Amino acid sequence: MEFTIPWEHYVAKYRYKYSALYHAIREGILTGTLQSGRRLPATRELARQYGISRGSAATAYDMLLADGYIITEIGRGTYVAVVRIEEKQAVHPSSEVSLSTWGKRVLEQQRREEAGGLLTSSETGEIHIEDQIRFDKGEMPADDFPFAEWRKVAFSKMEDEDSAVTDPAGDVLLRAAIAGHLGLSRGIAVDPDLIVLFSGSMQGIALLTQILLNESEKAVIENPGYPGFLQAIRVNGGVPIFASVDEAGIIPEDWDASLLYVTPSRHFPTGAVLPLSRRQELLAWAHKRNAIIIEDSYDSDFRFRGRPIEPLKVLDSEDRVIYMGSFSKTMYPGFRLGYAVLPRGLLQAARAVKSFYDPFPPGLNEQRGLGEWMRRGGYAKHVRKLTRLYGSKLHVFVEAMETYTDDFFELHVGDAGIRVYAIWKQNREKYVQFMDKCKQNEVYFTDSAIYQMTEDHKPAVYFGYVHLTDERIREGARRMAAAWEEIRNR
Amino acid sequence: MEFTIPWEHYVAKYRYKYSALYHAIREGILTGTLQSGRRLPATRELARQYGISRGSAATAYDMLLADGYIITEIGRGTYVAVVRIEEKQAVHPSSEVSLSTWGKRVLEQQRREEAGGLLTSSETGEIHIEDQIRFDKGEMPADDFPFAEWRKVAFSKMEDEDSAVTDPAGDVLLRAAIAGHLGLSRGIAVDPDLIVLFSGSMQGIALLTQILLNESEKAVIENPGYPGFLQAIRVNGGVPIFASVDEAGIIPEDWDASLLYVTPSRHFPTGAVLPLSRRQELLAWAHKRNAIIIEDSYDSDFRFRGRPIEPLKVLDSEDRVIYMGSFSKTMYPGFRLGYAVLPRGLLQAARAVKSFYDPFPPGLNEQRGLGEWMRRGGYAKHVRKLTRLYGSKLHVFVEAMETYTDDFFELHVGDAGIRVYAIWKQNREKYVQFMDKCKQNEVYFTDSAIYQMTEDHKPAVYFGYVHLTDERIREGARRMAAAWEEIRNR
């Protein structure tokens, strides 16, 4: 008997195909279309019928299994279970939930991002076509992480019950290790007590903005810049001031504001390194305005050449700078940890806000594991190794791009980081045609429009390549060249 | 040469002794009192001199080591290192950081809690005296968790790079497993898409309150009740309405509010099970007021006898109830995971707020591990095993208390949970004397004053005992009896 549960309705409704399939089959079971005891197709067959990957089919089955809708018997197949629970329908669904002002803003902001495509293509939908080349990923591939070594050091202290661990600012030994690391790698002298750990840097940015910015107050953001801070401003009801950025980074001005978010070590997304003189101007501005500066060291872990310029935090003699860092570029997927080094005057409030949301730090075992790994020197060794690897990967990428895409892309190659910003040299119309053609050729990249705060910008692209082999990088560049060839004389 | 770095100043300043010692030694190094190359005492000796535990001494050394202030050579001892970095002093510390209204409230609330002793004694200071008997702990001891089994199942998928994992609501298979678990154990039919995972239930309570409650709006909280919700109301600028509680739980009224937080399955902290009729009254109130009810299934995982009454979520025909649960009572220390089953009308906003703070869920590997463990049946088996163990532990505790403390404590023994509430039968003056005497006798418990929202309450105590051996439980009860003997005729 052919398995013919319709799922078009669910495909339109759910973001992931496995989710659509899960709901389609569940609905079939609940409405009696698929009766108890009915045998279901094997995942391979299911994948073929619905044109999805086998992994997605298996995930849908796993979800149904966990729910108790189906049963699996080894060697005998998968069957519809005796369904235990009647699906309850809301008889009188409450007309409308009334959200708080804050709730409305967070929802509105989310909708705006989804509509405006603030999510990159790699974050939506499924990817299972073998021949795609995706330059739109910006994270270390899992293969580059030494899991065997990590497993030995992490989770080794899981059994401990230590009163020290209840510090909401995070594991005390990891904070000490981060302080040591910042001293060695950035020249920042840090008291570990001034460090608060967050579940990723976005949590830190969100919470710090919340304790600093009132409704209707202004905050300065780089343009182009990090959309997460724009989100934090808007969700809190604040008003963004868009600071201009040139090839050296943010251009200091006398903004009428008392909060600035800036990425001096490697501007997001252009990669520009802010010169010392501008750093000093930013601090002078902060002095004049009695302002706080959030300095985010985004994607500056892998440094290929050159000495870093002193962070604002080092130059800051008035204790106005929050220095933020993260481990999401150097650890494995799913590891989320950010930190902030705080001015002493902000410490109590920052601890209070973290403690309010997460009275016990989540991911504590990973925190302890990382602290121990740093203490033993394993983390530094891992970063050094990847720096060599990604340095040579960058070389391959730049060479390929210069060979094949020099007519239409101007690369901004920085001294550090795993992504490269490129400005489109041709006109906007050609850019749109080029993007379409690249999609046909199955080569993808991040349109940096999502990092532009205003409309009046040149087309630009943000490339990630560390997850690709050298050959795939070159092949990707060749496909872009081919796309350009097809449209250049239109 | 005797090691005589003064630390009194630091003891007053820092919460933990290891932290005080760390700062004292660091200051000594930075000021030159302890010079480079100077040998430091062994941890055993350091512990003796400062009257602290050896573990604390070792932690202080670990922190100094991580910072690079000291070096350790195996077999040769610990020495002051050549200090790399000059400690920077803020030359002109910024006069005052101006916090947002929200920031001021979160800070004020934190200070209020610290002043009012909302932290239980087990959460402050260090515990290293062997003869203390502590009934003031409310968590499963780490020894009761099957780490060997857990290690096999958890972290097994760490290498996966799966696009599905970026769902900010948390791992999809764990959400499916929770839905299945709620169906079986509570009779709630749940669509896994309606579940959002949080880093502990407090994060869920904080975020949901934030999207529902405006400044100056009212919200209802049980009295006595969960201080976390009071904190969430106040931090968001809301106004609490204190609902009365009797031996059956919350007493329904026509509160002028549109948000209620309630613990019907096991009232926090008294353990009362709310009767069906009152549950229906709460839902009728929600209908009339167009309100949302947060139903927290706090500490109802271990059920010793009786059938649970239908959760509000099951009775709720209008989709007004948020059902919350947590794994912090059944997993190991450091594992923090809570979840909410949401009304459909709230789902988008709840996903948006979680996504704002934690765009990638932290602790993802633990989430996946738990999902897999639940799917394999290991989690249910673990909970069943502990239910038997804690059922017999409860029996020992109740028997000991009835034997020794019946003159002054009236126990409220519930059908589930790992803590027992007890009302003081004597007058308040005697209670104060009794508390003092118990401290002298080194038997500790949680004064439930921290759960009382108003001043006019009878003295009561909240006991935790699952981490103690049967013999220590009896010894604790005997010490309380001895304390009572000493003060009864004063």
mmCIF file of N, CA and C in Angstrom, chain A residues 14 16 18 22-23 26 63 65 67 85 88 91-92 94 99-102 110-111 142 147 151 155 158-159 161 164 176 183 189 191-193 202-203 207 210-211 214 313 316-318 332 336 348 352-353 356-358 360 365-366 375, chain B residues 14 18 22-23 26 65 67 85 88 91-92 94 99-102 110-111 142 147 151 155 158-159 161 164 166 172-173 176 183 189 191-193 202-203 207 210-211 214 313 317-318 332 336 348 352-353 356-358 360 365-366 375:
data_model
loop_
_atom_site.group_PDB
_atom_site.id
_atom_site.type_symbol
_atom_site.label_atom_id
_atom_site.label_comp_id
_atom_site.label_asym_id
_atom_site.label_seq_id
_atom_site.Cartn_x
_atom_site.Cartn_y
_atom_site.Cartn_z
ATOM 1 N N TYR A 14 5.580 25.068 8.396
ATOM 2 C CA TYR A 14 6.723 24.829 9.272
ATOM 3 C C TYR A 14 8.035 25.118 8.554
ATOM 4 N N TYR A 16 11.075 23.723 8.938
ATOM 5 C CA TYR A 16 11.914 22.609 8.529
ATOM 6 C C TYR A 16 11.070 21.486 7.942
ATOM 7 N N TYR A 18 11.524 18.238 8.166
ATOM 8 C CA TYR A 18 11.224 17.130 9.077
ATOM 9 C C TYR A 18 10.042 17.487 9.956
ATOM 10 N N TYR A 22 6.653 15.462 10.232
ATOM 11 C CA TYR A 22 6.196 15.021 11.548
ATOM 12 C C TYR A 22 4.732 15.391 11.770
ATOM 13 N N HIS A 23 4.396 16.655 11.468
ATOM 14 C CA HIS A 23 3.024 17.095 11.691
ATOM 15 C C HIS A 23 2.048 16.420 10.744
ATOM 16 N N ARG A 26 1.547 12.875 12.062
ATOM 17 C CA ARG A 26 0.810 12.917 13.323
ATOM 18 C C ARG A 26 -0.669 13.211 13.085
ATOM 19 N N MET A 63 10.910 11.981 16.289
ATOM 20 C CA MET A 63 9.982 12.847 17.025
ATOM 21 C C MET A 63 8.663 12.112 17.291
ATOM 22 N N LEU A 65 8.288 8.936 17.479
ATOM 23 C CA LEU A 65 8.610 7.868 18.419
ATOM 24 C C LEU A 65 8.637 8.415 19.845
ATOM 25 N N ASP A 67 7.154 10.937 20.962
ATOM 26 C CA ASP A 67 5.786 11.307 21.331
ATOM 27 C C ASP A 67 4.903 10.108 21.600
ATOM 28 N N ILE A 85 -3.464 9.455 23.802
ATOM 29 C CA ILE A 85 -4.094 10.685 24.268
ATOM 30 C C ILE A 85 -4.919 11.297 23.146
ATOM 31 N N LYS A 88 -6.240 17.481 22.179
ATOM 32 C CA LYS A 88 -7.216 18.422 22.700
ATOM 33 C C LYS A 88 -7.290 19.646 21.785
ATOM 34 N N VAL A 91 -11.392 24.840 22.849
ATOM 35 C CA VAL A 91 -12.808 24.999 22.525
ATOM 36 C C VAL A 91 -13.117 26.468 22.245
ATOM 37 N N HIS A 92 -12.701 27.303 23.177
ATOM 38 C CA HIS A 92 -12.878 28.741 22.961
ATOM 39 C C HIS A 92 -11.514 29.390 23.040
ATOM 40 N N SER A 94 -8.685 31.766 23.495
ATOM 41 C CA SER A 94 -8.739 33.128 24.016
ATOM 42 C C SER A 94 -8.516 34.091 22.854
ATOM 43 N N LEU A 99 0.015 41.505 25.099
ATOM 44 C CA LEU A 99 1.436 41.538 25.452
ATOM 45 C C LEU A 99 1.793 42.870 26.099
ATOM 46 N N SER A 100 2.866 42.868 26.870
ATOM 47 C CA SER A 100 3.390 44.118 27.414
ATOM 48 C C SER A 100 4.026 44.923 26.278
ATOM 49 N N THR A 101 4.284 46.197 26.539
ATOM 50 C CA THR A 101 4.943 47.053 25.549
ATOM 51 C C THR A 101 6.256 46.416 25.100
ATOM 52 N N TRP A 102 6.982 45.923 26.065
ATOM 53 C CA TRP A 102 8.269 45.286 25.786
ATOM 54 C C TRP A 102 8.058 44.046 24.922
ATOM 55 N N GLN A 110 11.355 40.937 15.871
ATOM 56 C CA GLN A 110 11.555 39.611 15.284
ATOM 57 C C GLN A 110 10.922 39.545 13.895
ATOM 58 N N ARG A 111 9.722 40.072 13.766
ATOM 59 C CA ARG A 111 9.022 40.033 12.475
ATOM 60 C C ARG A 111 9.750 40.871 11.439
ATOM 61 N N ALA A 142 32.968 21.637 12.569
ATOM 62 C CA ALA A 142 33.137 20.759 13.728
ATOM 63 C C ALA A 142 34.390 19.893 13.603
ATOM 64 N N PHE A 147 37.818 16.968 19.462
ATOM 65 C CA PHE A 147 36.836 16.427 20.410
ATOM 66 C C PHE A 147 37.435 15.394 21.359
ATOM 67 N N ARG A 151 37.000 15.876 25.262
ATOM 68 C CA ARG A 151 36.223 14.952 26.098
ATOM 69 C C ARG A 151 37.002 14.553 27.344
ATOM 70 N N PHE A 155 33.861 17.856 31.321
ATOM 71 C CA PHE A 155 32.965 16.929 32.008
ATOM 72 C C PHE A 155 33.691 16.081 33.038
ATOM 73 N N MET A 158 32.171 16.925 36.574
ATOM 74 C CA MET A 158 30.716 16.962 36.628
ATOM 75 C C MET A 158 30.145 16.539 37.982
ATOM 76 N N GLU A 159 30.844 15.628 38.633
ATOM 77 C CA GLU A 159 30.327 15.113 39.906
ATOM 78 C C GLU A 159 30.510 16.074 41.076
ATOM 79 N N GLU A 161 30.318 18.864 43.805
ATOM 80 C CA GLU A 161 29.326 19.790 44.348
ATOM 81 C C GLU A 161 30.113 20.837 45.110
ATOM 82 N N ALA A 164 31.196 27.133 45.347
ATOM 83 C CA ALA A 164 31.677 28.226 44.505
ATOM 84 C C ALA A 164 30.929 28.303 43.183
ATOM 85 N N ALA A 176 39.043 33.301 35.849
ATOM 86 C CA ALA A 176 40.475 33.546 36.084
ATOM 87 C C ALA A 176 41.280 33.201 34.829
ATOM 88 N N GLY A 183 45.266 38.990 29.410
ATOM 89 C CA GLY A 183 46.537 39.606 29.743
ATOM 90 C C GLY A 183 47.582 39.255 28.692
ATOM 91 N N ALA A 189 44.913 44.064 31.635
ATOM 92 C CA ALA A 189 45.019 43.574 33.002
ATOM 93 C C ALA A 189 43.621 43.522 33.593
ATOM 94 N N ASP A 191 40.886 42.025 36.557
ATOM 95 C CA ASP A 191 40.505 41.347 37.783
ATOM 96 C C ASP A 191 39.377 40.372 37.424
ATOM 97 N N PRO A 192 39.572 39.063 37.665
ATOM 98 C CA PRO A 192 38.534 38.087 37.277
ATOM 99 C C PRO A 192 37.165 38.403 37.873
ATOM 100 N N ASP A 193 37.143 39.107 38.991
ATOM 101 C CA ASP A 193 35.864 39.485 39.600
ATOM 102 C C ASP A 193 35.085 40.451 38.727
ATOM 103 N N MET A 202 25.547 37.670 22.429
ATOM 104 C CA MET A 202 24.270 38.366 22.257
ATOM 105 C C MET A 202 23.552 38.532 23.588
ATOM 106 N N GLN A 203 23.606 37.517 24.447
ATOM 107 C CA GLN A 203 22.966 37.671 25.758
ATOM 108 C C GLN A 203 23.603 38.830 26.518
ATOM 109 N N LEU A 207 21.559 42.155 27.670
ATOM 110 C CA LEU A 207 21.380 42.483 29.084
ATOM 111 C C LEU A 207 22.060 43.799 29.445
ATOM 112 N N GLN A 210 20.044 46.637 28.222
ATOM 113 C CA GLN A 210 18.852 46.773 29.064
ATOM 114 C C GLN A 210 19.115 47.548 30.359
ATOM 115 N N ILE A 211 20.295 47.364 30.936
ATOM 116 C CA ILE A 211 20.568 48.094 32.180
ATOM 117 C C ILE A 211 21.145 49.487 31.920
ATOM 118 N N ASN A 214 17.477 53.641 28.457
ATOM 119 C CA ASN A 214 16.053 53.834 28.700
ATOM 120 C C ASN A 214 15.286 53.974 27.390
ATOM 121 N N LYS A 313 39.820 49.169 25.970
ATOM 122 C CA LYS A 313 39.832 48.819 27.395
ATOM 123 C C LYS A 313 41.192 49.130 28.026
ATOM 124 N N ASP A 316 41.578 53.047 28.198
ATOM 125 C CA ASP A 316 40.507 53.649 28.985
ATOM 126 C C ASP A 316 40.952 53.954 30.415
ATOM 127 N N SER A 317 41.237 55.207 30.708
ATOM 128 C CA SER A 317 41.699 55.536 32.065
ATOM 129 C C SER A 317 40.551 55.909 32.979
ATOM 130 N N GLU A 318 39.343 55.963 32.440
ATOM 131 C CA GLU A 318 38.204 56.411 33.252
ATOM 132 C C GLU A 318 37.217 55.304 33.553
ATOM 133 N N TYR A 332 33.326 24.379 19.460
ATOM 134 C CA TYR A 332 32.537 23.559 18.519
ATOM 135 C C TYR A 332 31.107 24.101 18.405
ATOM 136 N N ARG A 336 28.177 27.769 23.421
ATOM 137 C CA ARG A 336 27.860 29.193 23.402
ATOM 138 C C ARG A 336 28.344 29.839 24.677
ATOM 139 N N GLN A 348 28.047 45.549 39.742
ATOM 140 C CA GLN A 348 26.926 45.055 40.549
ATOM 141 C C GLN A 348 25.663 44.904 39.716
ATOM 142 N N ALA A 352 23.688 41.542 38.804
ATOM 143 C CA ALA A 352 22.280 41.441 39.199
ATOM 144 C C ALA A 352 21.408 41.016 38.025
ATOM 145 N N VAL A 353 21.667 41.571 36.851
ATOM 146 C CA VAL A 353 20.803 41.248 35.715
ATOM 147 C C VAL A 353 21.051 39.809 35.254
ATOM 148 N N PHE A 356 19.375 37.585 37.721
ATOM 149 C CA PHE A 356 17.914 37.606 37.601
ATOM 150 C C PHE A 356 17.442 36.563 36.582
ATOM 151 N N TYR A 357 18.049 36.552 35.413
ATOM 152 C CA TYR A 357 17.616 35.614 34.370
ATOM 153 C C TYR A 357 18.151 34.201 34.591
ATOM 154 N N ASP A 358 19.406 34.103 34.991
ATOM 155 C CA ASP A 358 20.061 32.801 35.139
ATOM 156 C C ASP A 358 20.739 32.729 36.509
ATOM 157 N N PHE A 360 21.547 30.375 38.276
ATOM 158 C CA PHE A 360 22.614 29.391 38.198
ATOM 159 C C PHE A 360 23.089 29.374 36.751
ATOM 160 N N ASN A 365 29.188 22.839 33.102
ATOM 161 C CA ASN A 365 30.220 21.836 32.863
ATOM 162 C C ASN A 365 31.114 22.218 31.694
ATOM 163 N N GLU A 366 30.505 22.841 30.688
ATOM 164 C CA GLU A 366 31.318 23.318 29.572
ATOM 165 C C GLU A 366 32.223 24.467 30.046
ATOM 166 N N ARG A 375 43.693 26.371 31.345
ATOM 167 C CA ARG A 375 44.720 26.298 32.368
ATOM 168 C C ARG A 375 45.844 25.343 31.942
ATOM 169 N N TYR B 14 34.887 40.277 50.047
ATOM 170 C CA TYR B 14 34.511 39.228 49.096
ATOM 171 C C TYR B 14 33.662 38.158 49.766
ATOM 172 N N TYR B 18 38.023 31.793 49.452
ATOM 173 C CA TYR B 18 39.082 31.604 48.471
ATOM 174 C C TYR B 18 39.316 32.882 47.676
ATOM 175 N N TYR B 22 42.717 34.909 47.444
ATOM 176 C CA TYR B 22 43.259 35.198 46.115
ATOM 177 C C TYR B 22 43.637 36.677 45.995
ATOM 178 N N HIS B 23 42.707 37.543 46.410
ATOM 179 C CA HIS B 23 42.967 38.974 46.294
ATOM 180 C C HIS B 23 44.074 39.433 47.234
ATOM 181 N N ARG B 26 47.351 38.277 45.667
ATOM 182 C CA ARG B 26 47.624 39.038 44.451
ATOM 183 C C ARG B 26 48.099 40.453 44.781
ATOM 184 N N LEU B 65 47.336 30.913 39.620
ATOM 185 C CA LEU B 65 48.076 30.197 38.600
ATOM 186 C C LEU B 65 47.531 30.549 37.219
ATOM 187 N N ASP B 67 45.981 33.135 36.387
ATOM 188 C CA ASP B 67 46.293 34.539 36.105
ATOM 189 C C ASP B 67 47.761 34.767 35.769
ATOM 190 N N ILE B 85 52.193 41.906 33.933
ATOM 191 C CA ILE B 85 51.369 43.066 33.613
ATOM 192 C C ILE B 85 51.276 43.983 34.828
ATOM 193 N N LYS B 88 46.543 47.975 36.350
ATOM 194 C CA LYS B 88 46.173 49.326 35.953
ATOM 195 C C LYS B 88 45.174 49.908 36.969
ATOM 196 N N VAL B 91 42.596 56.036 36.575
ATOM 197 C CA VAL B 91 43.168 57.316 36.984
ATOM 198 C C VAL B 91 42.054 58.278 37.407
ATOM 199 N N HIS B 92 41.077 58.393 36.539
ATOM 200 C CA HIS B 92 39.913 59.209 36.900
ATOM 201 C C HIS B 92 38.678 58.334 36.807
ATOM 202 N N SER B 94 35.205 57.048 36.438
ATOM 203 C CA SER B 94 34.011 57.793 36.050
ATOM 204 C C SER B 94 33.124 57.942 37.283
ATOM 205 N N LEU B 99 22.422 54.183 35.242
ATOM 206 C CA LEU B 99 21.685 52.998 34.822
ATOM 207 C C LEU B 99 20.319 53.384 34.280
ATOM 208 N N SER B 100 19.759 52.499 33.443
ATOM 209 C CA SER B 100 18.384 52.685 32.987
ATOM 210 C C SER B 100 17.431 52.410 34.148
ATOM 211 N N THR B 101 16.184 52.810 33.993
ATOM 212 C CA THR B 101 15.171 52.548 35.023
ATOM 213 C C THR B 101 15.131 51.061 35.346
ATOM 214 N N TRP B 102 15.156 50.268 34.303
ATOM 215 C CA TRP B 102 15.115 48.817 34.461
ATOM 216 C C TRP B 102 16.346 48.330 35.218
ATOM 217 N N GLN B 110 17.959 43.153 43.771
ATOM 218 C CA GLN B 110 19.055 42.298 44.218
ATOM 219 C C GLN B 110 19.491 42.688 45.631
ATOM 220 N N ARG B 111 19.606 43.986 45.854
ATOM 221 C CA ARG B 111 20.047 44.470 47.173
ATOM 222 C C ARG B 111 19.007 44.129 48.240
ATOM 223 N N ALA B 142 24.661 14.778 44.158
ATOM 224 C CA ALA B 142 25.293 14.320 42.907
ATOM 225 C C ALA B 142 25.462 12.806 42.889
ATOM 226 N N PHE B 147 26.069 8.944 36.621
ATOM 227 C CA PHE B 147 26.970 9.635 35.691
ATOM 228 C C PHE B 147 27.541 8.706 34.617
ATOM 229 N N ARG B 151 27.126 9.676 30.808
ATOM 230 C CA ARG B 151 28.255 9.997 29.929
ATOM 231 C C ARG B 151 28.160 9.247 28.614
ATOM 232 N N PHE B 155 26.551 13.895 25.112
ATOM 233 C CA PHE B 155 27.752 14.308 24.392
ATOM 234 C C PHE B 155 28.097 13.353 23.258
ATOM 235 N N MET B 158 27.919 15.386 19.888
ATOM 236 C CA MET B 158 28.569 16.686 19.931
ATOM 237 C C MET B 158 29.144 17.120 18.588
ATOM 238 N N GLU B 159 29.598 16.157 17.806
ATOM 239 C CA GLU B 159 30.230 16.470 16.523
ATOM 240 C C GLU B 159 29.232 16.865 15.435
ATOM 241 N N GLU B 161 26.733 18.588 12.966
ATOM 242 C CA GLU B 161 26.364 19.948 12.574
ATOM 243 C C GLU B 161 25.027 19.829 11.884
ATOM 244 N N ALA B 164 18.989 21.865 12.181
ATOM 245 C CA ALA B 164 17.858 21.897 13.108
ATOM 246 C C ALA B 164 18.244 22.482 14.464
ATOM 247 N N THR B 166 19.685 25.064 15.347
ATOM 248 C CA THR B 166 19.695 26.501 15.570
ATOM 249 C C THR B 166 18.336 27.035 16.025
ATOM 250 N N VAL B 172 14.999 20.054 19.114
ATOM 251 C CA VAL B 172 13.675 19.594 18.704
ATOM 252 C C VAL B 172 13.371 18.193 19.233
ATOM 253 N N LEU B 173 14.368 17.338 19.338
ATOM 254 C CA LEU B 173 14.095 15.987 19.838
ATOM 255 C C LEU B 173 13.833 15.989 21.334
ATOM 256 N N ALA B 176 10.305 17.065 21.742
ATOM 257 C CA ALA B 176 9.395 15.945 21.460
ATOM 258 C C ALA B 176 9.378 14.966 22.634
ATOM 259 N N GLY B 183 2.696 13.727 28.315
ATOM 260 C CA GLY B 183 1.525 12.925 27.983
ATOM 261 C C GLY B 183 1.393 11.755 28.938
ATOM 262 N N ALA B 189 -1.712 16.636 26.568
ATOM 263 C CA ALA B 189 -1.396 16.429 25.152
ATOM 264 C C ALA B 189 -0.713 17.685 24.643
ATOM 265 N N ASP B 191 1.765 19.637 21.732
ATOM 266 C CA ASP B 191 2.468 19.760 20.462
ATOM 267 C C ASP B 191 3.893 20.266 20.785
ATOM 268 N N PRO B 192 4.924 19.504 20.438
ATOM 269 C CA PRO B 192 6.302 19.922 20.786
ATOM 270 C C PRO B 192 6.652 21.319 20.288
ATOM 271 N N ASP B 193 5.975 21.758 19.240
ATOM 272 C CA ASP B 193 6.232 23.114 18.741
ATOM 273 C C ASP B 193 5.803 24.191 19.727
ATOM 274 N N MET B 202 13.676 29.760 36.194
ATOM 275 C CA MET B 202 13.689 31.195 36.499
ATOM 276 C C MET B 202 13.816 32.021 35.231
ATOM 277 N N GLN B 203 14.640 31.575 34.279
ATOM 278 C CA GLN B 203 14.741 32.331 33.030
ATOM 279 C C GLN B 203 13.381 32.391 32.336
ATOM 280 N N LEU B 207 11.383 35.862 31.598
ATOM 281 C CA LEU B 207 11.107 36.300 30.225
ATOM 282 C C LEU B 207 9.612 36.361 29.954
ATOM 283 N N GLN B 210 8.157 39.362 31.533
ATOM 284 C CA GLN B 210 8.558 40.549 30.778
ATOM 285 C C GLN B 210 7.684 40.793 29.547
ATOM 286 N N ILE B 211 7.250 39.731 28.881
ATOM 287 C CA ILE B 211 6.410 39.952 27.691
ATOM 288 C C ILE B 211 4.933 40.086 28.048
ATOM 289 N N ASN B 214 3.241 44.953 32.075
ATOM 290 C CA ASN B 214 3.744 46.310 31.925
ATOM 291 C C ASN B 214 4.062 46.926 33.280
ATOM 292 N N LYS B 313 -3.429 23.037 32.920
ATOM 293 C CA LYS B 313 -3.195 22.987 31.483
ATOM 294 C C LYS B 313 -4.150 22.005 30.793
ATOM 295 N N SER B 317 -9.646 25.086 28.682
ATOM 296 C CA SER B 317 -10.235 24.958 27.338
ATOM 297 C C SER B 317 -10.058 26.231 26.521
ATOM 298 N N GLU B 318 -9.481 27.247 27.142
ATOM 299 C CA GLU B 318 -9.374 28.529 26.433
ATOM 300 C C GLU B 318 -7.935 28.902 26.074
ATOM 301 N N TYR B 332 21.727 16.375 37.532
ATOM 302 C CA TYR B 332 22.867 16.609 38.424
ATOM 303 C C TYR B 332 23.089 18.109 38.668
ATOM 304 N N ARG B 336 21.029 22.861 34.167
ATOM 305 C CA ARG B 336 19.924 23.810 34.343
ATOM 306 C C ARG B 336 19.070 23.806 33.099
ATOM 307 N N GLN B 348 4.665 32.863 19.552
ATOM 308 C CA GLN B 348 5.582 33.697 18.772
ATOM 309 C C GLN B 348 6.369 34.660 19.650
ATOM 310 N N ALA B 352 10.292 34.705 20.360
ATOM 311 C CA ALA B 352 11.031 35.927 20.030
ATOM 312 C C ALA B 352 11.885 36.377 21.212
ATOM 313 N N VAL B 353 11.338 36.305 22.415
ATOM 314 C CA VAL B 353 12.101 36.809 23.562
ATOM 315 C C VAL B 353 13.266 35.878 23.878
ATOM 316 N N PHE B 356 15.881 36.521 21.308
ATOM 317 C CA PHE B 356 16.572 37.799 21.510
ATOM 318 C C PHE B 356 17.769 37.620 22.453
ATOM 319 N N TYR B 357 17.536 36.982 23.590
ATOM 320 C CA TYR B 357 18.626 36.826 24.563
ATOM 321 C C TYR B 357 19.595 35.708 24.188
ATOM 322 N N ASP B 358 19.060 34.591 23.721
ATOM 323 C CA ASP B 358 19.887 33.420 23.423
ATOM 324 C C ASP B 358 19.563 32.912 22.020
ATOM 325 N N PHE B 360 21.127 31.241 20.001
ATOM 326 C CA PHE B 360 21.478 29.835 19.924
ATOM 327 C C PHE B 360 21.345 29.283 21.338
ATOM 328 N N ASN B 365 24.333 20.521 24.038
ATOM 329 C CA ASN B 365 24.723 19.114 24.128
ATOM 330 C C ASN B 365 24.031 18.408 25.279
ATOM 331 N N GLU B 366 23.840 19.131 26.379
ATOM 332 C CA GLU B 366 23.089 18.548 27.481
ATOM 333 C C GLU B 366 21.628 18.345 27.074
ATOM 334 N N ARG B 375 14.381 9.291 25.337
ATOM 335 C CA ARG B 375 13.900 8.448 24.257
ATOM 336 C C ARG B 375 14.225 6.973 24.537
#
